[in-house]
Coordinates of C-alpha atoms in Angstrom, one line a residue:
X1 CA 11.9 -22.9 -9.0
X2 CA 10.3 -22.9 -12.2
X3 CA 7.1 -20.8 -12.5
X4 CA 4.4 -21.8 -14.7
X5 CA 2.6 -18.6 -15.6
X6 CA -0.3 -20.5 -17.6
X7 CA -1.2 -22.3 -14.6
X8 CA -4.1 -21.6 -12.5
X9 CA -3.3 -18.4 -10.5
X10 CA -4.0 -20.4 -7.5
X11 CA -1.2 -22.9 -8.3
X12 CA 0.9 -20.0 -9.1
X13 CA 0.4 -18.2 -5.8
X14 CA 1.4 -21.3 -3.8
X15 CA 4.7 -21.6 -6.0
X16 CA 5.5 -18.1 -5.3
X17 CA 4.8 -18.3 -1.5
X18 CA 7.1 -21.4 -1.5
X19 CA 10.0 -19.2 -2.7
X20 CA 11.3 -17.6 0.4
X21 CA 11.6 -13.8 -0.2
X22 CA 12.2 -11.7 3.0
X23 CA 13.2 -8.1 2.2
X24 CA 16.7 -7.7 1.2
X25 CA 16.9 -11.6 0.1
X26 CA 14.7 -11.5 -3.1
X27 CA 17.3 -13.0 -5.5
X28 CA 15.5 -16.2 -5.9
X29 CA 12.1 -15.1 -6.4
X30 CA 13.3 -12.3 -8.7
X31 CA 15.3 -14.8 -10.9
X32 CA 12.3 -17.0 -11.2
X33 CA 9.9 -14.1 -12.3
X34 CA 12.4 -13.0 -14.6
X35 CA 13.1 -16.2 -16.3
X36 CA 9.2 -16.9 -16.4
X37 CA 8.4 -13.6 -18.1
X38 CA 11.4 -14.1 -20.7
X39 CA 10.3 -17.5 -21.6
X40 CA 6.5 -17.6 -21.3
X41 CA 5.3 -14.4 -22.5
X42 CA 5.3 -12.8 -25.9
X43 CA 5.4 -9.3 -27.0
X44 CA 7.1 -7.9 -24.0
X45 CA 10.5 -6.1 -23.4
X46 CA 11.8 -7.7 -20.2
X47 CA 14.6 -6.2 -18.1
X48 CA 16.0 -6.6 -14.7
X49 CA 17.2 -3.6 -12.6
X50 CA 18.8 -4.9 -9.4
X51 CA 16.1 -7.0 -7.8
X52 CA 13.3 -5.3 -9.7
X53 CA 11.7 -7.1 -12.9
X54 CA 10.2 -4.9 -15.5
X55 CA 8.4 -5.8 -18.6
X56 CA 6.2 -3.7 -21.1
X57 CA 4.6 -4.2 -24.3
X58 CA 4.6 -1.6 -27.2
X59 CA 1.7 -2.5 -29.5
X60 CA 0.7 1.1 -30.2
X61 CA -2.6 0.7 -28.2
X62 CA -4.3 4.0 -27.2
X63 CA -3.7 3.4 -23.5
X64 CA -1.2 1.9 -21.1
X65 CA -1.7 0.2 -17.7
X66 CA 1.0 -0.6 -15.0
X67 CA 0.4 -3.7 -12.9
X68 CA 2.9 -3.4 -10.0
X69 CA 3.6 -5.8 -7.2
X70 CA 6.3 -6.2 -4.5
X71 CA 7.9 -9.6 -4.3
X72 CA 9.3 -9.2 -1.0
X73 CA 7.6 -10.3 2.5
X74 CA 8.0 -9.8 6.3
X75 CA 10.0 -12.2 8.1
X76 CA 8.9 -15.7 7.7
X77 CA 7.0 -17.1 10.9
X78 CA 6.9 -20.9 10.4
X79 CA 4.7 -20.2 7.4
X80 CA 6.7 -21.3 4.6
X81 CA 6.1 -23.3 2.7
X82 CA 2.5 -22.6 2.1
X83 CA -0.4 -25.1 2.9
X84 CA -4.0 -25.5 1.5
X85 CA -6.9 -25.9 4.1
X86 CA -10.7 -25.5 4.5
X87 CA -11.9 -22.7 6.8
X88 CA -15.4 -22.5 7.6
X89 CA -16.4 -24.3 4.5
X90 CA -14.0 -22.2 2.3
X91 CA -10.8 -23.1 0.7
X92 CA -7.7 -21.0 1.5
X93 CA -4.1 -20.8 1.0
X94 CA -1.9 -20.2 4.2
X95 CA 1.6 -18.9 4.0
X96 CA 3.9 -15.9 4.4
X97 CA 3.0 -13.4 1.5
X98 CA -0.1 -15.3 0.6
X99 CA -2.0 -11.9 1.3
X100 CA 0.8 -9.3 1.1
X101 CA 1.0 -9.7 -1.9
X102 CA 2.2 -13.0 -3.8
X103 CA -1.5 -13.7 -4.6
X104 CA -1.7 -10.2 -6.5
X105 CA 1.6 -10.9 -8.1
X106 CA 0.4 -14.3 -9.4
X107 CA -2.7 -12.7 -10.9
X108 CA -0.7 -10.3 -12.8
X109 CA 1.6 -12.8 -14.0
X110 CA -0.8 -15.1 -15.2
X111 CA -2.6 -12.6 -17.0
X112 CA 0.6 -11.4 -18.8
X113 CA 1.0 -14.8 -20.1
X114 CA -2.5 -15.7 -21.2
X115 CA -4.3 -12.3 -22.6
X116 CA -3.9 -12.7 -26.4
X117 CA -5.8 -9.8 -27.4
X118 CA -5.1 -6.8 -25.0
X119 CA -7.0 -3.5 -24.8
X120 CA -4.1 -1.6 -23.3
X121 CA -0.4 -1.6 -23.7
X122 CA 1.0 -3.2 -20.4
X123 CA 3.9 -2.4 -18.0
X124 CA 4.7 -4.8 -15.3
X125 CA 6.9 -4.1 -12.4
X126 CA 7.6 -6.7 -9.6
X127 CA 9.9 -4.9 -7.1
X128 CA 11.8 -5.4 -3.9
X129 CA 12.2 -4.1 -0.4
X130 CA 8.6 -2.7 -0.1
X131 CA 8.3 -3.9 3.6
X132 CA 11.3 -1.9 4.9
X133 CA 12.4 1.6 4.9
X134 CA 11.4 3.7 1.8
X135 CA 14.9 4.5 0.9
X136 CA 15.3 0.7 0.0
X137 CA 12.0 0.4 -1.8
X138 CA 12.5 -0.9 -5.5
X139 CA 9.7 1.2 -7.0
X140 CA 11.4 4.3 -5.4
X141 CA 14.6 3.2 -7.2
X142 CA 12.7 3.0 -10.6
X143 CA 11.0 6.3 -9.9
X144 CA 14.7 7.8 -9.6
X145 CA 16.7 5.9 -12.1
X146 CA 14.0 4.8 -14.8
X147 CA 11.2 7.1 -14.3
X148 CA 9.8 6.4 -18.0
X149 CA 8.7 3.0 -16.8
X150 CA 6.1 4.3 -14.5
X151 CA 4.5 6.4 -17.4
X152 CA 0.9 5.1 -17.8
X153 CA -2.9 5.9 -18.0
X154 CA -3.7 3.9 -14.9
X155 CA -1.7 2.0 -12.3
X156 CA -3.0 -0.9 -10.6
X157 CA -0.9 -2.0 -7.3
X158 CA -1.8 -5.5 -6.3
X159 CA -2.2 -4.8 -2.6
X160 CA -4.6 -6.9 -0.7
X161 CA -8.0 -5.2 -0.8
X162 CA -10.4 -8.2 -0.5
X163 CA -11.3 -8.0 -4.3
X164 CA -12.4 -4.3 -4.0
X165 CA -10.9 -1.4 -5.6
X166 CA -9.4 0.6 -2.9
X167 CA -8.9 3.9 -4.6
X168 CA -6.1 6.5 -3.8
X169 CA -4.7 6.5 -0.3
X170 CA -4.5 8.6 2.7
X171 CA -1.5 11.0 3.4
X172 CA 0.4 10.7 6.6
X173 CA 2.0 13.1 8.8
X174 CA 4.0 12.8 12.1
X175 CA 4.9 15.7 14.4
X176 CA 6.8 15.7 17.6
X177 CA 5.2 18.3 20.0
X178 CA 7.2 19.2 23.1
X179 CA 7.0 20.8 26.4
X180 CA 9.4 22.0 28.8
X181 CA 9.3 22.6 32.7
X182 CA 11.7 22.8 35.6
X183 CA 13.3 19.8 37.2
X184 CA 13.1 19.3 41.0
X185 CA 13.1 16.4 43.5
X186 CA 9.6 14.8 43.5
X187 CA 9.5 15.0 47.2
X188 CA 9.4 18.9 46.9
X189 CA 7.7 18.9 43.6
X190 CA 6.3 22.7 44.1
X191 CA 9.8 23.6 43.4
X192 CA 9.5 22.5 39.9
X193 CA 7.2 22.6 36.8
X194 CA 6.2 19.1 35.5
X195 CA 6.7 19.0 32.1
X196 CA 4.4 15.8 31.6
X197 CA 1.7 17.8 33.4
X198 CA 2.1 20.5 30.8
X199 CA 0.8 18.0 28.1
X200 CA -2.8 17.6 29.5
X201 CA -3.9 20.5 27.3
X202 CA -2.5 18.9 24.3
X203 CA -4.0 15.5 25.3
X204 CA -7.5 17.0 25.8
X205 CA -7.6 18.6 22.4
X206 CA -6.5 15.3 20.7
X207 CA -9.2 13.4 22.7
X208 CA -11.8 15.9 21.7
X209 CA -10.9 16.0 18.1
X210 CA -13.5 15.2 15.5
X211 CA -12.3 13.7 12.4
X212 CA -13.3 15.1 9.1
X213 CA -14.9 12.9 6.5
X214 CA -14.9 13.8 2.8
X215 CA -16.4 12.1 -0.3
X216 CA -13.9 12.1 -3.3
X217 CA -14.9 10.4 -6.6
X218 CA -17.4 8.1 -4.6
X219 CA -15.0 7.2 -2.0
X220 CA -15.4 8.4 1.5
X221 CA -12.3 9.0 3.5
X222 CA -12.2 9.6 7.0
X223 CA -9.2 11.5 8.9
X224 CA -7.6 10.6 12.1
X225 CA -5.5 12.5 14.4
X226 CA -3.9 10.5 17.2
X227 CA -1.2 10.7 19.8
X228 CA 0.9 7.5 19.0
X229 CA 3.8 7.9 21.4
X230 CA 4.5 9.7 24.8
X231 CA 7.9 10.3 26.3
X232 CA 9.2 12.1 29.3
X233 CA 10.7 11.8 32.8
X234 CA 14.3 10.8 33.8
X235 CA 13.8 8.9 37.1
X236 CA 11.3 7.9 39.6
X237 CA 12.0 10.6 42.2
X238 CA 12.4 13.6 39.7
X239 CA 9.9 16.2 38.2
X240 CA 10.5 15.9 34.6
X241 CA 11.7 19.2 32.9
X242 CA 10.8 17.8 29.4
X243 CA 8.1 15.7 27.7
X244 CA 6.9 15.0 24.2
X245 CA 4.1 13.4 22.2
X246 CA 4.4 12.1 18.8
X247 CA 1.1 12.8 16.7
X248 CA 0.1 11.1 13.6
X249 CA -2.2 12.7 11.2
X250 CA -3.7 10.5 8.6
X251 CA -5.4 13.0 6.0
X252 CA -7.5 12.7 3.2
X253 CA -5.8 13.0 -0.2
X254 CA -7.7 16.4 -1.0
X255 CA -5.0 17.9 1.3
X256 CA -1.4 18.4 0.4
X257 CA 1.1 17.8 3.1
X258 CA 1.6 21.6 3.5
X259 CA -2.1 21.8 4.2
X260 CA -1.9 18.8 6.5
X261 CA 0.8 20.6 8.6
X262 CA -1.1 23.7 8.7
X263 CA -4.2 22.0 10.0
X264 CA -2.3 20.4 12.9
X265 CA -0.9 23.8 13.7
X266 CA -4.5 25.1 13.9
X267 CA -5.5 22.2 16.2
X268 CA -2.6 23.0 18.7
X269 CA -2.6 26.8 18.4
X270 CA -2.6 28.7 21.6
X271 CA -0.5 26.0 23.3
X272 CA 3.2 26.4 24.4
X273 CA 4.8 23.5 22.3
X274 CA 7.8 22.8 20.4
X275 CA 6.6 21.7 16.9
X276 CA 8.9 19.3 14.8
X277 CA 7.9 17.4 11.5
X278 CA 9.4 13.9 11.7
X279 CA 7.8 12.3 8.5
X280 CA 5.3 13.0 5.9
X281 CA 4.2 11.5 2.8
X282 CA 1.4 12.8 0.4
X283 CA -1.9 10.9 -0.2
X284 CA -3.2 9.8 -3.5
X285 CA -6.6 11.1 -5.2
X286 CA -8.6 8.2 -6.5
X287 CA -8.8 9.7 -9.9
X288 CA -11.9 7.4 -10.7
X289 CA -13.1 9.7 -13.2
X290 CA -10.3 9.2 -15.7
X291 CA -11.4 7.0 -18.6
X292 CA -9.0 4.2 -17.8
X293 CA -9.9 3.8 -14.4
X294 CA -13.6 4.1 -15.3
X295 CA -13.2 0.7 -17.2
X296 CA -11.7 -0.9 -14.5
X297 CA -14.7 0.1 -12.1
X298 CA -17.0 -1.1 -14.7
X299 CA -15.3 -4.4 -14.9
X300 CA -15.3 -4.8 -11.1
X301 CA -18.9 -3.6 -10.7
X302 CA -20.0 -6.0 -13.1
X303 CA -18.8 -8.9 -11.3
X304 CA -21.4 -8.2 -8.7
X305 CA -19.3 -9.2 -5.4
X306 CA -17.2 -6.3 -5.1
X307 CA -17.0 -2.4 -5.5
X308 CA -15.2 0.7 -4.9
X309 CA -14.0 2.1 -1.4
X310 CA -11.5 4.3 -0.1
X311 CA -8.0 3.3 0.8
X312 CA -7.1 3.9 4.5
X313 CA -3.5 4.0 5.1
X314 CA -0.5 5.0 2.7
X315 CA 0.7 2.7 -0.3
X316 CA 2.9 3.1 -3.2
X317 CA -0.1 4.4 -5.4
X318 CA 0.9 7.8 -4.1
X319 CA 4.0 7.5 -6.2
X320 CA 1.9 7.3 -9.5
X321 CA -0.7 9.9 -8.3
X322 CA 2.3 12.3 -7.6
X323 CA 3.0 12.0 -11.4
X324 CA -0.7 12.7 -12.4
X325 CA -1.4 9.0 -13.0
X326 CA -4.7 7.7 -11.4
X327 CA -3.8 4.8 -9.3
X328 CA -5.7 2.1 -7.3
X329 CA -5.0 -0.9 -5.0
X330 CA -6.6 -3.9 -6.1
X331 CA -5.9 -7.6 -5.3
X332 CA -7.1 -10.7 -3.4
X333 CA -6.7 -11.1 0.4
X334 CA -7.8 -9.4 3.5
X335 CA -5.3 -6.6 4.5
X336 CA -6.2 -7.2 8.0
X337 CA -4.2 -10.7 7.6
X338 CA -1.2 -9.2 6.2
X339 CA 2.0 -10.0 8.1
X340 CA 0.5 -12.3 10.7
X341 CA 1.6 -15.8 11.3
X342 CA -1.9 -17.2 10.1
X343 CA -1.8 -15.1 6.7
X344 CA -4.1 -16.7 4.3
X345 CA -6.1 -15.9 1.2
X346 CA -9.3 -17.4 0.1
X347 CA -8.9 -19.1 -3.4
X348 CA -12.2 -17.8 -4.5
X349 CA -10.8 -14.2 -4.2
X350 CA -7.7 -15.0 -6.3
X351 CA -10.0 -16.3 -9.0
X352 CA -12.5 -13.6 -8.9
X353 CA -9.7 -10.7 -9.3
X354 CA -8.2 -12.8 -12.2
X355 CA -11.7 -12.7 -13.9
X356 CA -12.3 -9.1 -13.3
X357 CA -9.0 -7.9 -14.4
X358 CA -9.0 -10.2 -17.4
X359 CA -12.4 -8.6 -18.4
X360 CA -10.7 -5.0 -18.1
X361 CA -7.4 -5.8 -19.7
X362 CA -9.1 -7.5 -22.8
X363 CA -10.4 -6.1 -26.0
X364 CA -13.5 -8.4 -26.1
X365 CA -16.2 -6.3 -24.2
X366 CA -18.3 -9.3 -23.9
X367 CA -16.0 -10.3 -21.1
X368 CA -17.3 -7.6 -18.9
X369 CA -20.9 -8.5 -20.0
X370 CA -20.2 -12.2 -19.1
X371 CA -19.6 -11.0 -15.4
X372 CA -22.7 -9.1 -15.0

């Protein structure tokens, strides 16, 4: 399929949705994006690395902004091709990836082809395999093999955020907490020591846990410590001798992973538990005080219909934050609709995000004034 980058980004979103691109099967959409960038933009160096398309300008401008978005989707659920509809008086586009995140990709592609006098040098990264295990993530591959392509003064990820700037992201930590007991026949339970029952003090602490809230750069992050899986028992007539709880700690980005681990240890201190870290990822500070980020905030707030808030959850912005680069999530669509069979994006949000980003990326400061 040929993509028209100068078309309305609404039409461009629909065209991207109509190219199936489930994770590990992005060849067609990658080829379409690569061809369009090579033939419909000027001043960009364009290259393809596996199923990642990279493009950048080198105009000698004082700042560089990365626009990054993944091209893959979760499995299709009878929702490709896309379709337009009217819901509660609003026009929307249904389709797999319409929210997560082909509408954000469409905005980035359209702006790359239509901004004539940019305020920043631009780097575009359209990558594969974001929706599956991190080892396959195309942005992870670029970070490892072509890290210079990630260098910038600000990175904008086109994750769905309802047209708000969702700054930074939470870190995540998963810990397996285990207990042991003595196995016995359940008819003679007094001869055993029930490992599941020994989890009770831990579960009580988790249910009574009060999450910390912290304000960073005007964004309020709320932490959460939750039991997300319980396992134990071998048979319906056996007192179990082993049990475990998997705990997930979503922590504010002012904590490091090591500090998050130490906090969980403090919460469970004094309990006789095995402690095994099974997964962790650092959060990302919002970095909104950086000059390049401040300009984006001004452009969004001038629009009047959106603002700035904390990002709950983990996203690829953390890869940039770890390199000292301020990074935000900013795109059309309600993240609560991502991956759903009825995934859909309001057309007005595609237009609004395009206008706000154009105001930020152009040299003509009157674009920001026009949005006020």
